[in-house]
JSON list of C-alpha atoms in Angstrom, two decimals:
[
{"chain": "A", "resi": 1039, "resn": "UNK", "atom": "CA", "xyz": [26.49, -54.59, 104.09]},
{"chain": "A", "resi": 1040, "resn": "UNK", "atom": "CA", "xyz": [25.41, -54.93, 100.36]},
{"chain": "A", "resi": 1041, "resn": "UNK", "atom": "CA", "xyz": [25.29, -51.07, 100.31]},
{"chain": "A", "resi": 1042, "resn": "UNK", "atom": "CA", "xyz": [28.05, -50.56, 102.29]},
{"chain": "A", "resi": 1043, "resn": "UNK", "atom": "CA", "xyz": [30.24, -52.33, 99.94]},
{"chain": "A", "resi": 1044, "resn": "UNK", "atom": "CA", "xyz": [28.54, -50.56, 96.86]},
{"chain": "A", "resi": 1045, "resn": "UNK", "atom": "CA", "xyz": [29.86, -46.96, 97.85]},
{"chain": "A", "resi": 1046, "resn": "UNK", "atom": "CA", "xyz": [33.24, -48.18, 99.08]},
{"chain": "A", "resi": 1047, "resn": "UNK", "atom": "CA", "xyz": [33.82, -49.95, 96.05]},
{"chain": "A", "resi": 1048, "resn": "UNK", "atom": "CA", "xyz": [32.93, -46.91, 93.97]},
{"chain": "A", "resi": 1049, "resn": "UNK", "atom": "CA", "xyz": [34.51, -44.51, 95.92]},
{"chain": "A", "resi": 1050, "resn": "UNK", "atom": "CA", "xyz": [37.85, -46.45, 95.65]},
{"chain": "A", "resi": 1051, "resn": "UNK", "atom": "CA", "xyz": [37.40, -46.55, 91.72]},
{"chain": "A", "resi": 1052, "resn": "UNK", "atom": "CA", "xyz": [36.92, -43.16, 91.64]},
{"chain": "A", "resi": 1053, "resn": "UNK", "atom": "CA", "xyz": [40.29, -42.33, 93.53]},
{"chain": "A", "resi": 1054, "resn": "UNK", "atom": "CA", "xyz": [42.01, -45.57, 91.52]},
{"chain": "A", "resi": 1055, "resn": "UNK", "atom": "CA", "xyz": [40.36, -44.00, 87.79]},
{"chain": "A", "resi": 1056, "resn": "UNK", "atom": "CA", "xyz": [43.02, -40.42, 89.33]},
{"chain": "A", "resi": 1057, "resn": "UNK", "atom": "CA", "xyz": [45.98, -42.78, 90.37]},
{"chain": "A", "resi": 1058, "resn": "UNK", "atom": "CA", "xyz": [45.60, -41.90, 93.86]},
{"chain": "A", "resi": 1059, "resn": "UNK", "atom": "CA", "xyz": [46.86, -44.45, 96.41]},
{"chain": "A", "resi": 1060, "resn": "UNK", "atom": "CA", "xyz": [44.03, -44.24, 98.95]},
{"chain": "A", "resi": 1061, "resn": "UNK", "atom": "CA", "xyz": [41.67, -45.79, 96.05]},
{"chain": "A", "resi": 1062, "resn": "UNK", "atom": "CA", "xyz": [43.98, -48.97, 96.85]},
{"chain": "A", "resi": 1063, "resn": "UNK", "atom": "CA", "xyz": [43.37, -48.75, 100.70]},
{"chain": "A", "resi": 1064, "resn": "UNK", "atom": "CA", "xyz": [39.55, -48.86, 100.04]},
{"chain": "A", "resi": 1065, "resn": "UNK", "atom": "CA", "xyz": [39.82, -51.86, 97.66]},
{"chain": "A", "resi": 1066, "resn": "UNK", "atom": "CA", "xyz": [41.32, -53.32, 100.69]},
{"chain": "A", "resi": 1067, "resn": "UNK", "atom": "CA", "xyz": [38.04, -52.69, 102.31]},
{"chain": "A", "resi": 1068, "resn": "UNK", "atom": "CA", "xyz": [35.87, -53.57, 99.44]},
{"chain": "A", "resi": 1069, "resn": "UNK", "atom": "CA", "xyz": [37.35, -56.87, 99.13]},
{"chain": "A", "resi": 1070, "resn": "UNK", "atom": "CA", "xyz": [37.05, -58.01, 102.75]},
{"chain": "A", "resi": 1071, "resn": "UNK", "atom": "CA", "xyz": [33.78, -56.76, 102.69]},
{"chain": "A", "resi": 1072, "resn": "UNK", "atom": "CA", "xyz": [32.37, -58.39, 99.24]},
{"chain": "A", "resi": 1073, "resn": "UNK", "atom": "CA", "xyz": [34.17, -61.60, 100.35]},
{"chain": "A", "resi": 1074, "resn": "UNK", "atom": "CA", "xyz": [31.95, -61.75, 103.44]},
{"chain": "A", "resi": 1075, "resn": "UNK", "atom": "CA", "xyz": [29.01, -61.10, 101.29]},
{"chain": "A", "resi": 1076, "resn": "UNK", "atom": "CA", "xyz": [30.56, -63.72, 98.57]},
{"chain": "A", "resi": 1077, "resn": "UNK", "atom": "CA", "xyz": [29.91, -66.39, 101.31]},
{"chain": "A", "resi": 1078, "resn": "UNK", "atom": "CA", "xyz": [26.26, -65.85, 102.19]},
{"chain": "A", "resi": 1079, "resn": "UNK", "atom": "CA", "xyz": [25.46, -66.85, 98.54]},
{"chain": "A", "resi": 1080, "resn": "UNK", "atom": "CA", "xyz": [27.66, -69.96, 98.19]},
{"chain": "A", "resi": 1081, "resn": "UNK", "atom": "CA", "xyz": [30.22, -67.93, 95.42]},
{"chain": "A", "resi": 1082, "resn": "UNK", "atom": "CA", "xyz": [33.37, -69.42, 97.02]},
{"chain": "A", "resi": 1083, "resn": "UNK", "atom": "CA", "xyz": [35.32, -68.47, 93.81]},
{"chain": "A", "resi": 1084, "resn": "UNK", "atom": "CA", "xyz": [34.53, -65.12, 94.51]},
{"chain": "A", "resi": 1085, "resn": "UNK", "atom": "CA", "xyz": [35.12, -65.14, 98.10]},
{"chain": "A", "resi": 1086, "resn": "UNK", "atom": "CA", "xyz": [38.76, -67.02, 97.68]},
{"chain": "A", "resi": 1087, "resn": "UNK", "atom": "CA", "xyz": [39.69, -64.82, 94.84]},
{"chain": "A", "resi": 1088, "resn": "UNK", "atom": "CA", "xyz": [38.64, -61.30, 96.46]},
{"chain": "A", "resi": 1089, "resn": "UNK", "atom": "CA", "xyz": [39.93, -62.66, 99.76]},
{"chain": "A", "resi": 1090, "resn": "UNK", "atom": "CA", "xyz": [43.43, -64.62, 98.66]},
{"chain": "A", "resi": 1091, "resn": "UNK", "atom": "CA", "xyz": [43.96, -62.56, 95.78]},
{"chain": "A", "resi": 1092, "resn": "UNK", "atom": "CA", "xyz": [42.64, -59.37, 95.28]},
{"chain": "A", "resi": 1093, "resn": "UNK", "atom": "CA", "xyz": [42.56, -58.30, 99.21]},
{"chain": "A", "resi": 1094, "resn": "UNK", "atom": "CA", "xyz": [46.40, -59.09, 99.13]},
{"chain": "A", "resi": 1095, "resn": "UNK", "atom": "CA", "xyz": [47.29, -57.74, 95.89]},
{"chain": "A", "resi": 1096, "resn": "UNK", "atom": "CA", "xyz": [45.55, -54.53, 96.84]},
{"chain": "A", "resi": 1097, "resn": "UNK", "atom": "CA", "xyz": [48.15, -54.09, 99.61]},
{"chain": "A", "resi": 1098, "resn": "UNK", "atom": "CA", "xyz": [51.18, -54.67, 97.53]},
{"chain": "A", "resi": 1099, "resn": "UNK", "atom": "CA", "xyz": [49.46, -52.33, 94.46]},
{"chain": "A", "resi": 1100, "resn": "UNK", "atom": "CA", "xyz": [48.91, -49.92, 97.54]},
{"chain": "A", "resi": 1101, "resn": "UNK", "atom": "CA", "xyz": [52.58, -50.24, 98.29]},
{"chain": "A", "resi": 1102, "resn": "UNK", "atom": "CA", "xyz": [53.78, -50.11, 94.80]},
{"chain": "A", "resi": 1103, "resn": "UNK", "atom": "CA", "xyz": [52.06, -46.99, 93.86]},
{"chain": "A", "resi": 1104, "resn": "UNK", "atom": "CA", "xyz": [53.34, -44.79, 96.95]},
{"chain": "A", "resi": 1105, "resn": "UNK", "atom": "CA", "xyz": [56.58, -46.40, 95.97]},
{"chain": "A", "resi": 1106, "resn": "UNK", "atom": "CA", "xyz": [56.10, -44.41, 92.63]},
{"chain": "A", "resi": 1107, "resn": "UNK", "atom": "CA", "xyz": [54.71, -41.25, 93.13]},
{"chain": "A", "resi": 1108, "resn": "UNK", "atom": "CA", "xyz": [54.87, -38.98, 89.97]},
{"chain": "A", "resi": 1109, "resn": "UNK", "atom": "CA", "xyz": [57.14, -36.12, 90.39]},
{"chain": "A", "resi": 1110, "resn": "UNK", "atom": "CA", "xyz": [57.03, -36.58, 94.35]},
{"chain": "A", "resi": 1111, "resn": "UNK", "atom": "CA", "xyz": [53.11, -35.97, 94.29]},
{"chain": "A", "resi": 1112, "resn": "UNK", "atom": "CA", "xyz": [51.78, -38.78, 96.49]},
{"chain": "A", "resi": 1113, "resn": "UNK", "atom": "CA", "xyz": [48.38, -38.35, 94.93]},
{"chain": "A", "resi": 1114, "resn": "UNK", "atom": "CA", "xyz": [49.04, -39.41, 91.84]},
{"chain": "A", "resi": 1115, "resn": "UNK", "atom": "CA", "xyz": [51.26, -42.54, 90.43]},
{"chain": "A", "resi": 1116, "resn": "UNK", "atom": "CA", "xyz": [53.72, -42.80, 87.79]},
{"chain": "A", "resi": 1117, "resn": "UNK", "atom": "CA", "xyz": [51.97, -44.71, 85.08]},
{"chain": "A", "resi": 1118, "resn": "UNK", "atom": "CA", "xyz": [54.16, -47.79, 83.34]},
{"chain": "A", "resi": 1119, "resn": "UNK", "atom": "CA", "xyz": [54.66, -49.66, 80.27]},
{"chain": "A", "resi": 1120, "resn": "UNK", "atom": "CA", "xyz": [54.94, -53.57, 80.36]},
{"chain": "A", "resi": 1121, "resn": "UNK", "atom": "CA", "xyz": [57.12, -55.20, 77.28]},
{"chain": "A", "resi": 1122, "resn": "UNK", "atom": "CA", "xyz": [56.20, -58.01, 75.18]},
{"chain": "A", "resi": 1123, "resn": "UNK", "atom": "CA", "xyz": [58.18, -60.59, 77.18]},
{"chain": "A", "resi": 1124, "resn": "UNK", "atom": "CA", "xyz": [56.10, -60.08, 80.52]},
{"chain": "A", "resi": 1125, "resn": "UNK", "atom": "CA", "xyz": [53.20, -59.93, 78.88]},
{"chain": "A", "resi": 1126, "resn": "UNK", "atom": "CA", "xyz": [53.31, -63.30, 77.41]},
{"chain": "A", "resi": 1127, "resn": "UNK", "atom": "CA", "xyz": [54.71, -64.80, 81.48]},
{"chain": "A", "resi": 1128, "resn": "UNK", "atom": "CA", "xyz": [51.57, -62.62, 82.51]},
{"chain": "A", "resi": 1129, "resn": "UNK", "atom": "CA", "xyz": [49.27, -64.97, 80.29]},
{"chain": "A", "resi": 1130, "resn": "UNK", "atom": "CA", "xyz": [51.23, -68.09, 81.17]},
{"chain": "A", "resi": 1131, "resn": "UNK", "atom": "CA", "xyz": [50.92, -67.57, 84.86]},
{"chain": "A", "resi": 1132, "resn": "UNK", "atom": "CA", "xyz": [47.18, -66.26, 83.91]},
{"chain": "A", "resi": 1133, "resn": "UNK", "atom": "CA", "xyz": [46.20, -69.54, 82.64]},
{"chain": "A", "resi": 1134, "resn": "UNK", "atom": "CA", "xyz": [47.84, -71.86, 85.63]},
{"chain": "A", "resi": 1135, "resn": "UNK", "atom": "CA", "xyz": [46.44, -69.90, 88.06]},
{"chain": "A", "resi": 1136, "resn": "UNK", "atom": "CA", "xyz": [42.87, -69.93, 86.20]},
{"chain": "A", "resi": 1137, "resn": "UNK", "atom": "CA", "xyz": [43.38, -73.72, 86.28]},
{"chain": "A", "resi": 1138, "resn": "UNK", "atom": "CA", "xyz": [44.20, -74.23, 89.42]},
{"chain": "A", "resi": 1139, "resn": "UNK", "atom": "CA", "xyz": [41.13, -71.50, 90.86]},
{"chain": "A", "resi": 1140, "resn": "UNK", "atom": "CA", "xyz": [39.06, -74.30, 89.03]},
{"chain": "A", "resi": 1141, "resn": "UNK", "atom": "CA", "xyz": [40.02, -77.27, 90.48]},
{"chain": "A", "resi": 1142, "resn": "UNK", "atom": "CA", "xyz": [39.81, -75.64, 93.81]},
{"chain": "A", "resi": 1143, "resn": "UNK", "atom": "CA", "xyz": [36.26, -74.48, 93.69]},
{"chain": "A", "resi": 1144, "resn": "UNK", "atom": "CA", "xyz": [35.06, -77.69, 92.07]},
{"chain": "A", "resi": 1145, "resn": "UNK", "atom": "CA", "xyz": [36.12, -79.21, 94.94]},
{"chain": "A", "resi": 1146, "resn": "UNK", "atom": "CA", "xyz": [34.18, -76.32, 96.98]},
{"chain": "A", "resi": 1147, "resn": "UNK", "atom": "CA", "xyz": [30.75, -77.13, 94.68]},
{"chain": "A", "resi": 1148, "resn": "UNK", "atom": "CA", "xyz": [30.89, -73.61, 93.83]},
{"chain": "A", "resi": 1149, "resn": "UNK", "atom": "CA", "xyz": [27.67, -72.27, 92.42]},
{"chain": "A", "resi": 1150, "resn": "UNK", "atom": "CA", "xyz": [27.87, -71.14, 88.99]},
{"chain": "A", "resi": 1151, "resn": "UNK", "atom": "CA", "xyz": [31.58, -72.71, 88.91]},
{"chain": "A", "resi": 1152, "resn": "UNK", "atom": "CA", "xyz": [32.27, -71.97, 85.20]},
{"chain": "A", "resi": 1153, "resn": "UNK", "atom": "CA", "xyz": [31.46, -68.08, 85.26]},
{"chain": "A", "resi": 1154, "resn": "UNK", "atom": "CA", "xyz": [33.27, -68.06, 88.54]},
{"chain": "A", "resi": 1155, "resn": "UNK", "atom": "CA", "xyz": [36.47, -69.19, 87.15]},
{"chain": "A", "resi": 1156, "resn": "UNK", "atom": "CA", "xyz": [36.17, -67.10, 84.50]},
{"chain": "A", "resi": 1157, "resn": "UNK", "atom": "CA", "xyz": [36.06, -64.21, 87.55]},
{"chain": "A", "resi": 1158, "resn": "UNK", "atom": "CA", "xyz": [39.10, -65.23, 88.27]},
{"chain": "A", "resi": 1159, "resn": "UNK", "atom": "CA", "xyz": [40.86, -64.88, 84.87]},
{"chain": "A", "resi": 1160, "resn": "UNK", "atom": "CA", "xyz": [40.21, -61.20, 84.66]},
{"chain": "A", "resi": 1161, "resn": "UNK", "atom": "CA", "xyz": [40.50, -60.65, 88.48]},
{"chain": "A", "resi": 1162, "resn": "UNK", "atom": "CA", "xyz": [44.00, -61.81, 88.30]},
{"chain": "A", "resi": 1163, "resn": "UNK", "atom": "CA", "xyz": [45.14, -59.81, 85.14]},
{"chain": "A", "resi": 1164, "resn": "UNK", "atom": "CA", "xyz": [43.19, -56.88, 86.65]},
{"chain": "A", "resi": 1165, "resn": "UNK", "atom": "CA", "xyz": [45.53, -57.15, 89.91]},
{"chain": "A", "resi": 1166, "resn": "UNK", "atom": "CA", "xyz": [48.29, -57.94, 88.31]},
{"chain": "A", "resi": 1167, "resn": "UNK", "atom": "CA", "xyz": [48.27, -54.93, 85.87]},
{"chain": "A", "resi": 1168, "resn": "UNK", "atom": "CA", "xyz": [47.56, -52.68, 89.05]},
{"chain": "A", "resi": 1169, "resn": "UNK", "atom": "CA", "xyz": [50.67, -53.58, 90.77]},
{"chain": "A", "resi": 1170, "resn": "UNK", "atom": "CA", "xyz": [52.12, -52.47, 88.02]},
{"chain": "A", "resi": 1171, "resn": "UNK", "atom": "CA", "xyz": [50.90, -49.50, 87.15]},
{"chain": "A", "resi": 1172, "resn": "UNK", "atom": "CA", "xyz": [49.32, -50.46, 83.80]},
{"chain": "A", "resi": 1173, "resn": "UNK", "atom": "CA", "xyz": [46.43, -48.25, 82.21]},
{"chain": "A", "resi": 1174, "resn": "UNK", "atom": "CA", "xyz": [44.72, -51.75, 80.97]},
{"chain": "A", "resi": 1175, "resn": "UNK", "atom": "CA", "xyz": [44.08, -52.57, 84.61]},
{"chain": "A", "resi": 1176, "resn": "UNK", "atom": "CA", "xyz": [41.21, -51.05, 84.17]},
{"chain": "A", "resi": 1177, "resn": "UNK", "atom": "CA", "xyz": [39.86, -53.04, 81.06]},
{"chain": "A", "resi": 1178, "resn": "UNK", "atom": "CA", "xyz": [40.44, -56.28, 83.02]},
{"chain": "A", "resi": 1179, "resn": "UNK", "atom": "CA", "xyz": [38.65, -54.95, 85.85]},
{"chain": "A", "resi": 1180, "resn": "UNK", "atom": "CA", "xyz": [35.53, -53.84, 83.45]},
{"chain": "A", "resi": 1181, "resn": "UNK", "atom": "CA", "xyz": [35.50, -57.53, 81.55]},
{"chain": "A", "resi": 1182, "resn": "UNK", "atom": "CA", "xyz": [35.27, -58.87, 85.37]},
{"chain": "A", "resi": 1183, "resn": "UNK", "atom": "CA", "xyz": [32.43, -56.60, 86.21]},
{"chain": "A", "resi": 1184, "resn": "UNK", "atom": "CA", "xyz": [30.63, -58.16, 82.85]},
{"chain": "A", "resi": 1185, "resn": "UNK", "atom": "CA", "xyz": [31.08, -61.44, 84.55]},
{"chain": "A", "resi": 1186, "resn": "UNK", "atom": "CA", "xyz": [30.26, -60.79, 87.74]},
{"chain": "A", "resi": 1187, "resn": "UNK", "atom": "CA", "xyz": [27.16, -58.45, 86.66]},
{"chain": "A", "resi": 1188, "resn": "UNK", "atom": "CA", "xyz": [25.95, -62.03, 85.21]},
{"chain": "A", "resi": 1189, "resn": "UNK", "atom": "CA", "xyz": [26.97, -63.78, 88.43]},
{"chain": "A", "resi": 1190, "resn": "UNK", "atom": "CA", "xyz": [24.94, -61.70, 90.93]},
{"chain": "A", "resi": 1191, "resn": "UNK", "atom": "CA", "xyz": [22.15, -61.15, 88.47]},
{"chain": "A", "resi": 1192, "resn": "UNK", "atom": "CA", "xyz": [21.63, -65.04, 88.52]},
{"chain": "A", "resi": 1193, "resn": "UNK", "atom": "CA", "xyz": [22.03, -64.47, 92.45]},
{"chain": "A", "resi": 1194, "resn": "UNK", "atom": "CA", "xyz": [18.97, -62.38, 92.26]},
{"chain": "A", "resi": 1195, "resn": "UNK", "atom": "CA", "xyz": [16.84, -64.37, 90.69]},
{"chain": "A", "resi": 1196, "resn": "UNK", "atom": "CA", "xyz": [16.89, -66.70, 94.11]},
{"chain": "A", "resi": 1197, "resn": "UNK", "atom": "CA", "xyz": [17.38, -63.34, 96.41]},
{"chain": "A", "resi": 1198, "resn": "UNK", "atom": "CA", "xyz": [16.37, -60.35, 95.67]},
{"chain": "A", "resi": 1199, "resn": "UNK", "atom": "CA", "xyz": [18.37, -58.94, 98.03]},
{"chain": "A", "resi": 1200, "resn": "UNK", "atom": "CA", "xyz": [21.39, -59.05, 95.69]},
{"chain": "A", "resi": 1201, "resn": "UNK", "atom": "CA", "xyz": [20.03, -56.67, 92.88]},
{"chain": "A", "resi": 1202, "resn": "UNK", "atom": "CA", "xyz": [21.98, -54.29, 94.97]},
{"chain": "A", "resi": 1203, "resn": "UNK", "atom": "CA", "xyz": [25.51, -55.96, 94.14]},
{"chain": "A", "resi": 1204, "resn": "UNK", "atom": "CA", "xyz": [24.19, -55.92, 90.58]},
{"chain": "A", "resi": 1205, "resn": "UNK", "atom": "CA", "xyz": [23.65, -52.37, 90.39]},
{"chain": "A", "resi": 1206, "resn": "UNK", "atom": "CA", "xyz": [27.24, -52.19, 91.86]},
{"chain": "A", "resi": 1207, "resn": "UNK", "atom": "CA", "xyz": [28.94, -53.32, 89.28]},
{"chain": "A", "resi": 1208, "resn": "UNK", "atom": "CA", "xyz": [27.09, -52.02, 86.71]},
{"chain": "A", "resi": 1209, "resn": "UNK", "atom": "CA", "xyz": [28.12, -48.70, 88.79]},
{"chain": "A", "resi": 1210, "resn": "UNK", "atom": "CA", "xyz": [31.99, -50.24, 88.97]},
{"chain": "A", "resi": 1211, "resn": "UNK", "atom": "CA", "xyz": [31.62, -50.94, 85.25]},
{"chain": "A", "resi": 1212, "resn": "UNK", "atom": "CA", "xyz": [31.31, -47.00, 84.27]},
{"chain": "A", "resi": 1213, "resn": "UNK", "atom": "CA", "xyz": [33.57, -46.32, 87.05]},
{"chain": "A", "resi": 1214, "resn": "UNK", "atom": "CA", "xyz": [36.00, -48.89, 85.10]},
{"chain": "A", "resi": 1215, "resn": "UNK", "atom": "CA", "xyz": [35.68, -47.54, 81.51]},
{"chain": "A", "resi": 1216, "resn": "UNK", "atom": "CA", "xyz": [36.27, -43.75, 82.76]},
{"chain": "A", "resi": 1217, "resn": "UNK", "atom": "CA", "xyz": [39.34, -45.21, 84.65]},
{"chain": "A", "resi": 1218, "resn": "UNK", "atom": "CA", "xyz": [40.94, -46.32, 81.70]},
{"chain": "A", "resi": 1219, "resn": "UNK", "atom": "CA", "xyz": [40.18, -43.37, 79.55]},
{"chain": "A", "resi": 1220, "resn": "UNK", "atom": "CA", "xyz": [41.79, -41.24, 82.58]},
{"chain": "A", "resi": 1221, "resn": "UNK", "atom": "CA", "xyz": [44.81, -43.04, 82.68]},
{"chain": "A", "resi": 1222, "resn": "UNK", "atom": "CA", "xyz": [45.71, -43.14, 79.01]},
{"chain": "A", "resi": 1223, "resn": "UNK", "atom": "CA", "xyz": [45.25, -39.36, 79.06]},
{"chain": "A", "resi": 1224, "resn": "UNK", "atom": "CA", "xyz": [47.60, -39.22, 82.47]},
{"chain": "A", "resi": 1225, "resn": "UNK", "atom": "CA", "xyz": [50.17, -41.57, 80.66]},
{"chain": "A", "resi": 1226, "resn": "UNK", "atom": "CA", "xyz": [50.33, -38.84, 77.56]},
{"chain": "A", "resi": 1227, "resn": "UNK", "atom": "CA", "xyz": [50.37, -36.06, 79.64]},
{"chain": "A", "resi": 1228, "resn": "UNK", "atom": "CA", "xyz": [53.60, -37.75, 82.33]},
{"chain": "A", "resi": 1229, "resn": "UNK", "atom": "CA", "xyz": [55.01, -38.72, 79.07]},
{"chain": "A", "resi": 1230, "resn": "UNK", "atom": "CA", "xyz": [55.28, -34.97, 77.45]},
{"chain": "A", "resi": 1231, "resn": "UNK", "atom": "CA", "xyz": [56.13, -32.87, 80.10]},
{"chain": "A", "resi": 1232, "resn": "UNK", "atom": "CA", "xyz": [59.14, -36.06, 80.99]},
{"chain": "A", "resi": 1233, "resn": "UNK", "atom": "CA", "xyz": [59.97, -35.10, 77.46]},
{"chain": "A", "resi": 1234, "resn": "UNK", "atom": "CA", "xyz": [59.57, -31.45, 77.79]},
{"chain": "A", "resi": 1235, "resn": "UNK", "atom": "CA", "xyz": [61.64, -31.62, 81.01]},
{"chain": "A", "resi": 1236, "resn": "UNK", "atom": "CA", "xyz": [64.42, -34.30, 78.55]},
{"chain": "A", "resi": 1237, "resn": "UNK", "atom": "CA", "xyz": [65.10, -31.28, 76.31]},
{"chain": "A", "resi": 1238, "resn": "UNK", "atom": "CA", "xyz": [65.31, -28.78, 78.53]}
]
């Protein structure tokens, strides 16, 4: 299943890093997948955030991107700016939900509690800024990997079979990076031929 997850979760990166919608569908499957997985080793954070939060938020960035297609191609979104003001409700909500993912999986006896709430600071800016169609979603998904790289490397050290998930996101971390640089470059480009198109 460990596997199974691994190339799914890639393979929807890859497709995610071009601003194709169908990278969404497979984080659908990633999710329910690495919740499942989540479980065996006692992560609950991980399990509640991937399945509550990330599986559903998925769907709606699914949604939202074939809602905003760029020039009618379905394959590719329109990329978007957020202003100052929703930036600073982003990190406001950020923070009460980070608070709240704490108390809950205290309450759970979560293994590794602290960098598991910590998961679930940059798992809910990454999904946020996916809905909307931000380039830095892809930032806050590589400052989760970090985290979760050090979650499922302490994993390891009591189950060997979860090196795989750690080589995962190592994989997701690359995957994450090159995202970002790709959709900087797919902003500038939407943005001058919109203004090529302006002045014509």
């Amino acid at each position: 299943m460990t596997l199974c997850a691994s190339l799914i979760g890639v393979t929807s990166l890859i497709f995610n890093a071009k601003g194709n919608p169908f990278g969404q569908l497979l984080m659908v499957v990633f999710s329910l997948l690495y919740g499942i997985i989540s479980y065996t080793f006692s992560y609950y954070g991980e399990m509640i955030t991937y399945l509550g939060m990330t599986m559903p938020m998925a769907i709606f960035a699914l949604i939202s991107w074939l809602k905003n297609p760029y020039n009618g191609n379905k394959a590719e979104v329109k990329v978007n700016s957020i202003g100052k003001r929703e930036n600073v409700c982003m990190w406001i909500v950020t923070f009460v939900v980070t608070f709240l993912f704490y108390l809950i999986l205290k309450c759970f006896n979560t293994a590794n509690i602290i960098p598991s709430t910590i998961s679930v600071t940059t798992s809910f800016l990454a999904v946020y800024l996916t809905f909307r169609r931000s380039p830095y979603f892809a930032l806050a998904y590589a400052a989760n990997d970090i985290v979760l790289i050090i979650l499922w490397i302490l994993a390891s050290l009591y189950d060997i079979r979860y090196v795989s998930v750690v080589v995962c996101f190592i994989a997701f971390f690359a995957n994450d990076i090159y995202g970002f640089v790709s959709w900087r470059k797919m902003k500038t480009r939407q943005q001058e031929i919109t203004n090529v198109v302006s002045i014509m």
